[in-house]
Coordinates of N, CA and C in Angstrom, one line a residue:
X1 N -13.9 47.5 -0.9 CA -14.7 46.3 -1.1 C -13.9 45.2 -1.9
X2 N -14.3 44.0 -1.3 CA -13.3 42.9 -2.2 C -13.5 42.7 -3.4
X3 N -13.0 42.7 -4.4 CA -13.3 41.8 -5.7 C -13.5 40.3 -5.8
X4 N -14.7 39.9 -6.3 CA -14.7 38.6 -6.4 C -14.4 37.9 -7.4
X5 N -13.6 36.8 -7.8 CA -13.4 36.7 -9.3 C -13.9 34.9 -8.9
X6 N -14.4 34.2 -10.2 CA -15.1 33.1 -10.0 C -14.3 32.4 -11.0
X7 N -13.3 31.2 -10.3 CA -12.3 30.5 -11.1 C -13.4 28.9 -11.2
X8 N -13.4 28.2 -12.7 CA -14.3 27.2 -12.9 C -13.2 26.1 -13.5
X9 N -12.4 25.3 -12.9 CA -11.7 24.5 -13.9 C -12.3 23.0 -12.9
X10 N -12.0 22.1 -14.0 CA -12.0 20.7 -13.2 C -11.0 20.0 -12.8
X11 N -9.5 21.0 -12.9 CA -8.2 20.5 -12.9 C -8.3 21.1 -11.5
X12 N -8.1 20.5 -10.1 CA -8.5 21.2 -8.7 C -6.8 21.8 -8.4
X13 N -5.6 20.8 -9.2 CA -4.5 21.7 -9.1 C -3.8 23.1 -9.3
X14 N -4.8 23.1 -10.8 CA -4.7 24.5 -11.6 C -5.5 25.2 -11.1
X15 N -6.5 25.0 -10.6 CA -7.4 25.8 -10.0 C -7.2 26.5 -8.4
X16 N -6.3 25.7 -7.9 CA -6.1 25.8 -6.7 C -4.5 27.0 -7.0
X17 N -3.7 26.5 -7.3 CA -2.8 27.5 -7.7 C -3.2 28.6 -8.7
X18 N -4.3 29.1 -9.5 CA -4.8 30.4 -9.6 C -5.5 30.5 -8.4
X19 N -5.9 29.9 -7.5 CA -6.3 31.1 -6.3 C -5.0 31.4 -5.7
X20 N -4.0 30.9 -5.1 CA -2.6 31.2 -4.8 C -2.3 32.3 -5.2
X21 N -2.3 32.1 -7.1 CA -2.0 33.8 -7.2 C -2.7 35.0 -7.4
X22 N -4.3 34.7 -7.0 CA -5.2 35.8 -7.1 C -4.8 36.2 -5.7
X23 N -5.2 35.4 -4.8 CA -5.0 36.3 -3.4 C -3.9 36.9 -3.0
X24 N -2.9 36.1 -3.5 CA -1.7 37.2 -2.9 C -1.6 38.4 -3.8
X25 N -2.8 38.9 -5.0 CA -3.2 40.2 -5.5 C -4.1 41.0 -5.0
X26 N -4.8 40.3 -3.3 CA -5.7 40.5 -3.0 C -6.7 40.4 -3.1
X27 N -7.7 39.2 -4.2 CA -8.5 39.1 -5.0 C -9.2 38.0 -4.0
X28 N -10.3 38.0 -4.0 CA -11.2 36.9 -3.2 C -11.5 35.7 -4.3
X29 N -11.1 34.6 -3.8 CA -11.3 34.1 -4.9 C -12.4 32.6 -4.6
X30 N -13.3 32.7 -5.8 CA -14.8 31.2 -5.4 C -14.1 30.8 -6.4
X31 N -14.3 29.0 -5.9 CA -13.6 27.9 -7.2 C -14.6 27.1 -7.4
X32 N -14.7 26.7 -8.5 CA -15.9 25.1 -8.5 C -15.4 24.2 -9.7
X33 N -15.7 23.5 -9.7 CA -15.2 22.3 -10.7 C -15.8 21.6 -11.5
X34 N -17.3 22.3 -11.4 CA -17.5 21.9 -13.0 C -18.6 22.8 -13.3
X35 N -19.3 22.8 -14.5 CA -20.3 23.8 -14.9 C -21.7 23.8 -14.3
X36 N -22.0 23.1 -13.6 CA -23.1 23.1 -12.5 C -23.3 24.0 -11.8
X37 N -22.2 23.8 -10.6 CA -21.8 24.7 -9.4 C -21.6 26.3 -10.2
X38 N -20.8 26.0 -11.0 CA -20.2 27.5 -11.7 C -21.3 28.2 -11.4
X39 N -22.4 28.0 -12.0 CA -23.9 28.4 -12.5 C -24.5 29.1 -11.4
X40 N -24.7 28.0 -10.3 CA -25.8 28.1 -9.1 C -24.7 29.6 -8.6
X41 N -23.6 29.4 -8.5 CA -22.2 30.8 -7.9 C -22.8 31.7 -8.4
X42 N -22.7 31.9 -10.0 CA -22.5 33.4 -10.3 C -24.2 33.8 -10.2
X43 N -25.1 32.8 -9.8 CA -26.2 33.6 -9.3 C -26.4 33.8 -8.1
X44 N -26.0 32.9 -7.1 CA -25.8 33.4 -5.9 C -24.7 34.3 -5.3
X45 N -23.8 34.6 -6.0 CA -22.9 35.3 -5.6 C -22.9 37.3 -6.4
X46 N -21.9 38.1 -5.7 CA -21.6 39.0 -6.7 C -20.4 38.5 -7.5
X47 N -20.4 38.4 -8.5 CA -19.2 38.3 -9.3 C -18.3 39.5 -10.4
X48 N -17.3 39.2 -10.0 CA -17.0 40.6 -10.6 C -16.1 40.4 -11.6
X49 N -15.4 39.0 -11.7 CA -14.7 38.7 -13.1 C -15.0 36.9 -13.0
X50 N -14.9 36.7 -14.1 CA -15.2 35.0 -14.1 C -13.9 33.9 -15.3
X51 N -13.0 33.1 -14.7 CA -12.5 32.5 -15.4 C -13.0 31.3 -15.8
X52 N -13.2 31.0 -17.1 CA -13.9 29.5 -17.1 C -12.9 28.5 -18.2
X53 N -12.6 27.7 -17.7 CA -11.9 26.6 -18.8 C -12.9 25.9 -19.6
X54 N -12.7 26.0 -20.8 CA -13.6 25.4 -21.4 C -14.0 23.9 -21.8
X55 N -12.6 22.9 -21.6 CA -13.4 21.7 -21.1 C -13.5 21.2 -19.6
X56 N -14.7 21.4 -19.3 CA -15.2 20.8 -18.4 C -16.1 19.6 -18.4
X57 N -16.3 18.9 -16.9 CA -16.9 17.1 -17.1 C -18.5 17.3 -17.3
X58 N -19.0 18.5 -17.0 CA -20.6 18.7 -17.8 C -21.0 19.3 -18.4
X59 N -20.9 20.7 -18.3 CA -20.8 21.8 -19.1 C -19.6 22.5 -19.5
X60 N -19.8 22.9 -20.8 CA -18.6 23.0 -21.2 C -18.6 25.2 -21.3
X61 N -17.4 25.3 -21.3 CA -17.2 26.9 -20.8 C -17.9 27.6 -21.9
X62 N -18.0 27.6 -23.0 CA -19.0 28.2 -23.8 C -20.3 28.3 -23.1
X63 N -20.9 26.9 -23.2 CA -22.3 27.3 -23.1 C -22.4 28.1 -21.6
X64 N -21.4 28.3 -20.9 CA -21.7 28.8 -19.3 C -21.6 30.5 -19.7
X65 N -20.7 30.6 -20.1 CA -20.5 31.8 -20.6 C -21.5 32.2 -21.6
X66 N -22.1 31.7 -22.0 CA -23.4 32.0 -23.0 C -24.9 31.6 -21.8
X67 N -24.4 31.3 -21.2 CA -25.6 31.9 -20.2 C -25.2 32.8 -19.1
X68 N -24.1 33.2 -18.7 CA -23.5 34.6 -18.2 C -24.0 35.4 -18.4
X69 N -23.8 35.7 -20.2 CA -24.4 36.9 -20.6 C -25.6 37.0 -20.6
X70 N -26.3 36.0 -20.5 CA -27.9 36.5 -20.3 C -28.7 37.5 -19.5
X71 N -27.5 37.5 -18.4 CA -28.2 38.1 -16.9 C -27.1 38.8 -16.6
X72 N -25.5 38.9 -17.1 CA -24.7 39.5 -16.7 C -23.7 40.0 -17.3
X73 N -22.9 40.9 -17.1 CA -21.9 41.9 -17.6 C -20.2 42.0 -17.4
X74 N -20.5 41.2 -16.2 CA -18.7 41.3 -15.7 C -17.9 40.4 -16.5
X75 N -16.7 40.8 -17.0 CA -15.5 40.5 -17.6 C -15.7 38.9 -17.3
X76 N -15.5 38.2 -18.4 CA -15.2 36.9 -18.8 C -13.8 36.6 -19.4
X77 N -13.1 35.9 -19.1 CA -11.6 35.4 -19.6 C -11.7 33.4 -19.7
X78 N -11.5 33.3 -20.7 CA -11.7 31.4 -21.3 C -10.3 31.3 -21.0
X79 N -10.0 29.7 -20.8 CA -9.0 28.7 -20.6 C -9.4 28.0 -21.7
X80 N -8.2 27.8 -22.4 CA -8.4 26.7 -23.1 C -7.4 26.1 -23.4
X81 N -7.4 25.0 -23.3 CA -6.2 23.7 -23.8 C -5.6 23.5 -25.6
X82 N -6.0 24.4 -26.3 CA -6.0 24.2 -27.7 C -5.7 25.1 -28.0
X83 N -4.2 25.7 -28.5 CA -4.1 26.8 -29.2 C -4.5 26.9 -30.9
X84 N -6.0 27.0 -30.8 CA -6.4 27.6 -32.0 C -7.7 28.1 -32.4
X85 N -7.4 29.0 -33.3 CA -8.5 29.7 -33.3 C -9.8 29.9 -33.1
X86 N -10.1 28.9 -33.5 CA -11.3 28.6 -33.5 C -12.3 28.3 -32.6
X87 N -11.4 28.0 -31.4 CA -12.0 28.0 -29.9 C -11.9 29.2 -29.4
X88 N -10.7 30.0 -29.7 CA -10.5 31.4 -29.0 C -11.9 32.6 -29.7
X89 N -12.1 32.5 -31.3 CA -13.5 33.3 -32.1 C -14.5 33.0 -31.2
X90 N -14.7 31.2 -31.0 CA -16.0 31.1 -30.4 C -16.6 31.4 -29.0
X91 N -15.5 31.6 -28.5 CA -15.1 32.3 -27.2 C -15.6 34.2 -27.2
X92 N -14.6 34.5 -28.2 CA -15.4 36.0 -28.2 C -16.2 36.2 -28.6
X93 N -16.9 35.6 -30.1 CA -18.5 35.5 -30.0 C -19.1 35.3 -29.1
X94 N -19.1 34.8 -28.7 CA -19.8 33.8 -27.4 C -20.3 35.3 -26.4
X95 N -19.1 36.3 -26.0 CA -19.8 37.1 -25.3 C -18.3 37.2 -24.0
X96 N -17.1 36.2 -24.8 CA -15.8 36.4 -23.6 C -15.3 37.6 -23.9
X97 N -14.5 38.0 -22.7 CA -13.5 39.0 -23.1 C -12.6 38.8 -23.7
X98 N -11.6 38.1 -23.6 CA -10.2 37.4 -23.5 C -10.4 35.9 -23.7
X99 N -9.3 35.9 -23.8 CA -8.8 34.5 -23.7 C -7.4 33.9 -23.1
X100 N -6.6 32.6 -23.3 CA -5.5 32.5 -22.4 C -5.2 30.7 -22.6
X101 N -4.1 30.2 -23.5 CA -3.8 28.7 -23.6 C -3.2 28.7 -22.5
X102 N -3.7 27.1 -21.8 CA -3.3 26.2 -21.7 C -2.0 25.7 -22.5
X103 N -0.9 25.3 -21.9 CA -0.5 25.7 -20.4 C 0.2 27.3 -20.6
X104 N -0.2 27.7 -19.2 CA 0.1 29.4 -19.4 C 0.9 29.6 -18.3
X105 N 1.6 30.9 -18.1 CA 1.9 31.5 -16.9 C 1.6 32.2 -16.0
X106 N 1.3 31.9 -15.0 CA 0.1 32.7 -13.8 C 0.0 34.0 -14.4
X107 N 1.7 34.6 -13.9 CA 1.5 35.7 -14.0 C 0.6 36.4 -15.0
X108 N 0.9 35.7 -16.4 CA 0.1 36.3 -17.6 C -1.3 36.4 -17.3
X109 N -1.4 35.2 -16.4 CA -3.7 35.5 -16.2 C -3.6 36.4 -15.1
X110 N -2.7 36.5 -14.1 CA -3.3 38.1 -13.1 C -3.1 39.2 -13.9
X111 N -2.2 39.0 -15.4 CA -2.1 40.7 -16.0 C -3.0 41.1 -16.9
X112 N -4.2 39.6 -17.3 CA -5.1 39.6 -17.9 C -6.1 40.1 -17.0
X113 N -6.2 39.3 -16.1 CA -7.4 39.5 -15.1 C -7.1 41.0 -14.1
X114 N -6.1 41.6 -14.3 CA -5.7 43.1 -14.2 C -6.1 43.9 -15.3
X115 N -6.0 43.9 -16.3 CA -6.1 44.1 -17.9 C -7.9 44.6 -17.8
X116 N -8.8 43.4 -17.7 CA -10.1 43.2 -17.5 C -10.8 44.2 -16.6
X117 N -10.2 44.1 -15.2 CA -10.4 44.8 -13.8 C -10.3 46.2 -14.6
X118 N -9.4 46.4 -15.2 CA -9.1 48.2 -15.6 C -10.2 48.9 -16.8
X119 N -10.4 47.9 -17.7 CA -11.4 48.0 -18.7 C -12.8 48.4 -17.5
X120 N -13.3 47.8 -16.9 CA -14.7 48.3 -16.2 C -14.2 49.7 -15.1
X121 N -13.2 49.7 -14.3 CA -13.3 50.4 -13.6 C -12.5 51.8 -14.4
X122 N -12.1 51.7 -15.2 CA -11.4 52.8 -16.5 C -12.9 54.0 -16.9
X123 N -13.6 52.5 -17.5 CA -14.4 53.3 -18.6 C -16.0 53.4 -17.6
X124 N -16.2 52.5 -16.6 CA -17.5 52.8 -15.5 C -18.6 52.6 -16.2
X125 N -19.1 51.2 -17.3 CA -20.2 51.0 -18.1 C -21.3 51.6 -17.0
X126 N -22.1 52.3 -18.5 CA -23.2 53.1 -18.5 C -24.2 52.3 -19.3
X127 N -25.5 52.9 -19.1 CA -26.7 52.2 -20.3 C -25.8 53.1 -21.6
X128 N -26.1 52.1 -22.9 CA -26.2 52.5 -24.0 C -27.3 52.2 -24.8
X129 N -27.6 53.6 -25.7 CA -28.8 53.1 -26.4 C -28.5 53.9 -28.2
X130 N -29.6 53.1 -28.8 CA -29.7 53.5 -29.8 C -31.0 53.6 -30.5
X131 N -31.1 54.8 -30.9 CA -32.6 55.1 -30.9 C -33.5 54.5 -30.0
X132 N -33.1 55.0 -29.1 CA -34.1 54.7 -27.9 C -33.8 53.2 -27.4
X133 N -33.2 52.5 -27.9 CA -33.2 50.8 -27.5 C -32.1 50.9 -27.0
X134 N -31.9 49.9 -25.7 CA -30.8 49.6 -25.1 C -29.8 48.4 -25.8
X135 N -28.5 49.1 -25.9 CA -28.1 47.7 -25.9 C -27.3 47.0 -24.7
X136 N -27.1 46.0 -24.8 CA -26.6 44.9 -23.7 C -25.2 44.5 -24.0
X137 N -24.1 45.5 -23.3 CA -22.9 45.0 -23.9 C -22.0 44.4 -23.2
X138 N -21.0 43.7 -23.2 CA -20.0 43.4 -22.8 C -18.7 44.7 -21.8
X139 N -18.1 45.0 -21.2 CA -17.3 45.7 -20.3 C -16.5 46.1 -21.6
X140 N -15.8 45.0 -22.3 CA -14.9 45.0 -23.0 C -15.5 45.9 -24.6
X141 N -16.8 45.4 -25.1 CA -17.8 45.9 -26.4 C -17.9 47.4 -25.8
X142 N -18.4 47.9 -24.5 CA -18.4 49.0 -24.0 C -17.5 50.0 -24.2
X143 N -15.9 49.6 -24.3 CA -15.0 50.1 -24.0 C -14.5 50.1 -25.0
X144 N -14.2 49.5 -26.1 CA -14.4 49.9 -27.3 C -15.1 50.7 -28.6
X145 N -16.5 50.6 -28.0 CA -17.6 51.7 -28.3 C -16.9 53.2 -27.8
X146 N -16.6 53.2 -26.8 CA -16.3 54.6 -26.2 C -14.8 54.8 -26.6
X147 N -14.2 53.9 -26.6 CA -12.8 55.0 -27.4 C -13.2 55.1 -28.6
X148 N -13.9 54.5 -29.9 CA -14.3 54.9 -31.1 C -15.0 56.2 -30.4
X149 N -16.4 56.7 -29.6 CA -17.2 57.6 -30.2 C -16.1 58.9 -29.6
X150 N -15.2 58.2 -28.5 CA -14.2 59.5 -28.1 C -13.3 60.0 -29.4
X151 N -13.5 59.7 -30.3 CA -12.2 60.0 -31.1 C -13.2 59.9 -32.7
X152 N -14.5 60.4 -32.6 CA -16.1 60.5 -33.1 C -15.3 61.2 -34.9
X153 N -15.1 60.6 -35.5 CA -15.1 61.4 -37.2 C -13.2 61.3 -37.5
X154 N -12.6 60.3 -36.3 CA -11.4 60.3 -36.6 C -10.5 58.9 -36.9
X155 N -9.8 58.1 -37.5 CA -10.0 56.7 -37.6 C -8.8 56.6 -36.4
X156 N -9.0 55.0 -35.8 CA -8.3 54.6 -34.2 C -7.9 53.8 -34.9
X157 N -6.3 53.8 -35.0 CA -5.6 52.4 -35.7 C -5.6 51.2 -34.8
X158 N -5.7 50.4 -35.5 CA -6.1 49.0 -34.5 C -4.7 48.5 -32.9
X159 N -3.8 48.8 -33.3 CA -2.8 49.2 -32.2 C -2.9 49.9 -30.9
X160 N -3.3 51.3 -31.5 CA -3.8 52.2 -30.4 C -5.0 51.6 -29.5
X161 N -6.2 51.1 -30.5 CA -7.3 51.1 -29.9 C -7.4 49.6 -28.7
X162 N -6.4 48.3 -29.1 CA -6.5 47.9 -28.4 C -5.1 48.4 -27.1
X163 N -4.6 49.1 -27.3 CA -3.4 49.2 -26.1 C -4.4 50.1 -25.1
X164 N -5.1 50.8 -25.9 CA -6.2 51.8 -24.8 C -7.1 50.9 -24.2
X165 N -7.6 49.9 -25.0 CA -8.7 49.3 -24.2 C -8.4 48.5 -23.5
X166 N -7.5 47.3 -23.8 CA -6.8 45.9 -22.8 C -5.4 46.4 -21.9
X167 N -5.0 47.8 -22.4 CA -4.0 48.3 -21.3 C -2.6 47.8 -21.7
X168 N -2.6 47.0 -22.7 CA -1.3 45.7 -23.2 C -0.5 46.6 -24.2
X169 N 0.4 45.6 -24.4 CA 1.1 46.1 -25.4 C 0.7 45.3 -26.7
X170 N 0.1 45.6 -27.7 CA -0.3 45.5 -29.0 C 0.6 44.1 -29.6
X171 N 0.0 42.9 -30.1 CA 1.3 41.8 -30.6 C 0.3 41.3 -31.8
X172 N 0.9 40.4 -32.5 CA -0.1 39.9 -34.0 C -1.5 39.8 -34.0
X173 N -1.4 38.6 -32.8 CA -2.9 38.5 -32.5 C -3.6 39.0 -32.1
X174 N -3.2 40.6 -31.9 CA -4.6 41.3 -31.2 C -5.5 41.5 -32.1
X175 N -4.9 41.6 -33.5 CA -6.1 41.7 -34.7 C -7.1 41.2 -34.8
X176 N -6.7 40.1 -34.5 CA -8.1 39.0 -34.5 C -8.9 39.2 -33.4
X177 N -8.6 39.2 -32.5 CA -9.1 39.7 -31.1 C -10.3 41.1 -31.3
X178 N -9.4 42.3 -31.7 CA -10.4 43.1 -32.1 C -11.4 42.7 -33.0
X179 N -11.1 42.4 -34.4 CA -12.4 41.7 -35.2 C -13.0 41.1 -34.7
X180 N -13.0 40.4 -33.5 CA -14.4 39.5 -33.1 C -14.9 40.3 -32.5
X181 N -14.0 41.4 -31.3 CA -15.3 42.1 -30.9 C -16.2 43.3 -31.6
X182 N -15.3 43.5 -32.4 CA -16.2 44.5 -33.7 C -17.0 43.8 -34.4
X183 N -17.4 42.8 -34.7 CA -18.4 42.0 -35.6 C -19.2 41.8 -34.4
X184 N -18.8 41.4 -32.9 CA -20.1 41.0 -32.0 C -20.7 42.4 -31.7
X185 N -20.1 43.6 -31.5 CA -20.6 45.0 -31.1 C -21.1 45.4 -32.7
X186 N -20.8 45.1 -33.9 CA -22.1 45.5 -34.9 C -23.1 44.3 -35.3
X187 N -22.9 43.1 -34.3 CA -24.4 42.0 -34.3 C -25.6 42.8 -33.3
X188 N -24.9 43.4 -32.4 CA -25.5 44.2 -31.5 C -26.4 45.4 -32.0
X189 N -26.0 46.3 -32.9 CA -26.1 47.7 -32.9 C -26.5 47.2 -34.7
X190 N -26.8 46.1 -34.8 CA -27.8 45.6 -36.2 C -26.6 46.6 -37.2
X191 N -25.4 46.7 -37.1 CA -24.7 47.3 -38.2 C -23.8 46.2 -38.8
X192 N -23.4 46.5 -40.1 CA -22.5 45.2 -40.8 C -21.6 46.2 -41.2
X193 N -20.4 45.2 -41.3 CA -19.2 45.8 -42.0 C -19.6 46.0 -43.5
X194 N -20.5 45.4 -44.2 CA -20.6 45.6 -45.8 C -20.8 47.4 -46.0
X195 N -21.9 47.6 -45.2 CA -22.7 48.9 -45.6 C -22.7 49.3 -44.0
X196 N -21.4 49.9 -43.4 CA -22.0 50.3 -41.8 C -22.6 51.6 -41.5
X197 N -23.5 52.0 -41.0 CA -24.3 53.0 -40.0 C -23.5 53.4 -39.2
X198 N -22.5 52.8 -38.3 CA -22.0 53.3 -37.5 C -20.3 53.3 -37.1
X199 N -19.7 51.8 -37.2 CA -18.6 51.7 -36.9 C -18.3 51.4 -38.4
X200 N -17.3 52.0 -39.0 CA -16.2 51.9 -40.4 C -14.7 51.3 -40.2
X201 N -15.0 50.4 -40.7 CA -13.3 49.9 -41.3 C -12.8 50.7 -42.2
X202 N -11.7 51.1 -41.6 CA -10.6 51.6 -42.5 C -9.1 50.3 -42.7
X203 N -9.6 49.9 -44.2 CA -9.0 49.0 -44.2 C -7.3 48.6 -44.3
X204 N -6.6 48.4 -43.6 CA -5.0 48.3 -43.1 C -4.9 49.2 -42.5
X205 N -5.5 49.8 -41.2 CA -5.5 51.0 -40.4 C -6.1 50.2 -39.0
X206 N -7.6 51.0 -39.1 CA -8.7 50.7 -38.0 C -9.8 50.9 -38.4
X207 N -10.5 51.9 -37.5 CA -11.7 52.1 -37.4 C -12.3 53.4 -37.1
X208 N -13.3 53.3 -37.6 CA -13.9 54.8 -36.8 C -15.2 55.1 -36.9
X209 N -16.0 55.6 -36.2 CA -17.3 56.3 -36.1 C -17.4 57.6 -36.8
X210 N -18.2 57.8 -37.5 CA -18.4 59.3 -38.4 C -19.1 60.3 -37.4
X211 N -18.5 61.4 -37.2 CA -18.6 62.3 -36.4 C -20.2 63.2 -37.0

């Protein structure tokens, strides 16, 4: 079955050369160009990974991606033209997987959007619950939940955990990258870093679940 990935930029150049290099990965690729279309797609369509640049001419990639997650689960990866952090946090708050500046190298976004692809079909999200309640997680929040409870009473230094989960090789920034999705996966599971129930910082190390 094809993979569908749903590229959203208003740049029709940049947009058009990431389908160039999706398909020759064999990737089906829907394009739209602004946050409108994006919208009406990922509900008419199946979507199975979604790129969205975040400035667009009406809606901007956050709030799209913040209505993604309302109804859906598949891997999200932001474009953004600003290397800095504070667009990349609000991005993984928000409910992205990833991220990716402007200007980038293709390659780097098919090894992200490879990266992504392997996280869902790796780990095969399942319902998760807690005490009976479901939570609603992200491919990426899933897959981090499960290498912690795989490794249940033992700490996962932040290195390992993301080379397991994004498939990459481990560089400065992944730190930050994990802390956002550990603070959005204990906004989830009502746990805080102050006093956690579930997930523990171990601090200059990782993390871990108490067995």
């Amino acid at each position: 079955m094809a993979i569908n990935i749903l590229v959203v930029d208003d740049e029709e150049a940049i947009a058009d050369l990431v389908e160039v290099y999706l398909k020759s990965e064999n990737y089906n690729v829907l394009k739209c160009y602004n946050g409108k279309d994006a919208l009406k797609c990922v509900e008419k369509e199946d979507i199975d990974l979604a790129i969205l640049d975040v400035m667009l001419p009406d809606i901007d990639g956050f709030d799209i991606c913040q209505k993604i997650r309302e109804n859906h689960h598949f891997p999200v990866i932001m474009l953004t033209a600003r290397d800095e952090n504070i667009d990349k946090i609000t991005g993984l708050t928000i409910g992205a997987d990833d991220y990716i500046t402007k200007p980038f190298q293709m390659l780097e976004l098919v090894a992200r959007v490879k990266a992504q692809l392997r996280i869902v079909t790796k780990y095969n999200q399942q319902d998760v619950t807690i005490n009976d309640e479901p939570l609603s997680l992200t491919p990426t929040e899933f897959s981090i939940l499960w290498v912690l409870c795989k490794n249940r009473g033992k700490v996962v230094d932040s290195e390992k955990l993301f080379e397991e989960v994004w498939g990459e090789k481990y560089f400065v920034n992944s730190t930050n990258t994990i802390m956002v999705h550990i603070r959005h996966l204990r906004d989830k599971m009502n746990d805080s870093a102050e006093n956690p129930k579930y997930i523990k910082t171990v601090w200059g190390v990782g993390y871990k679940i108490e067995g």
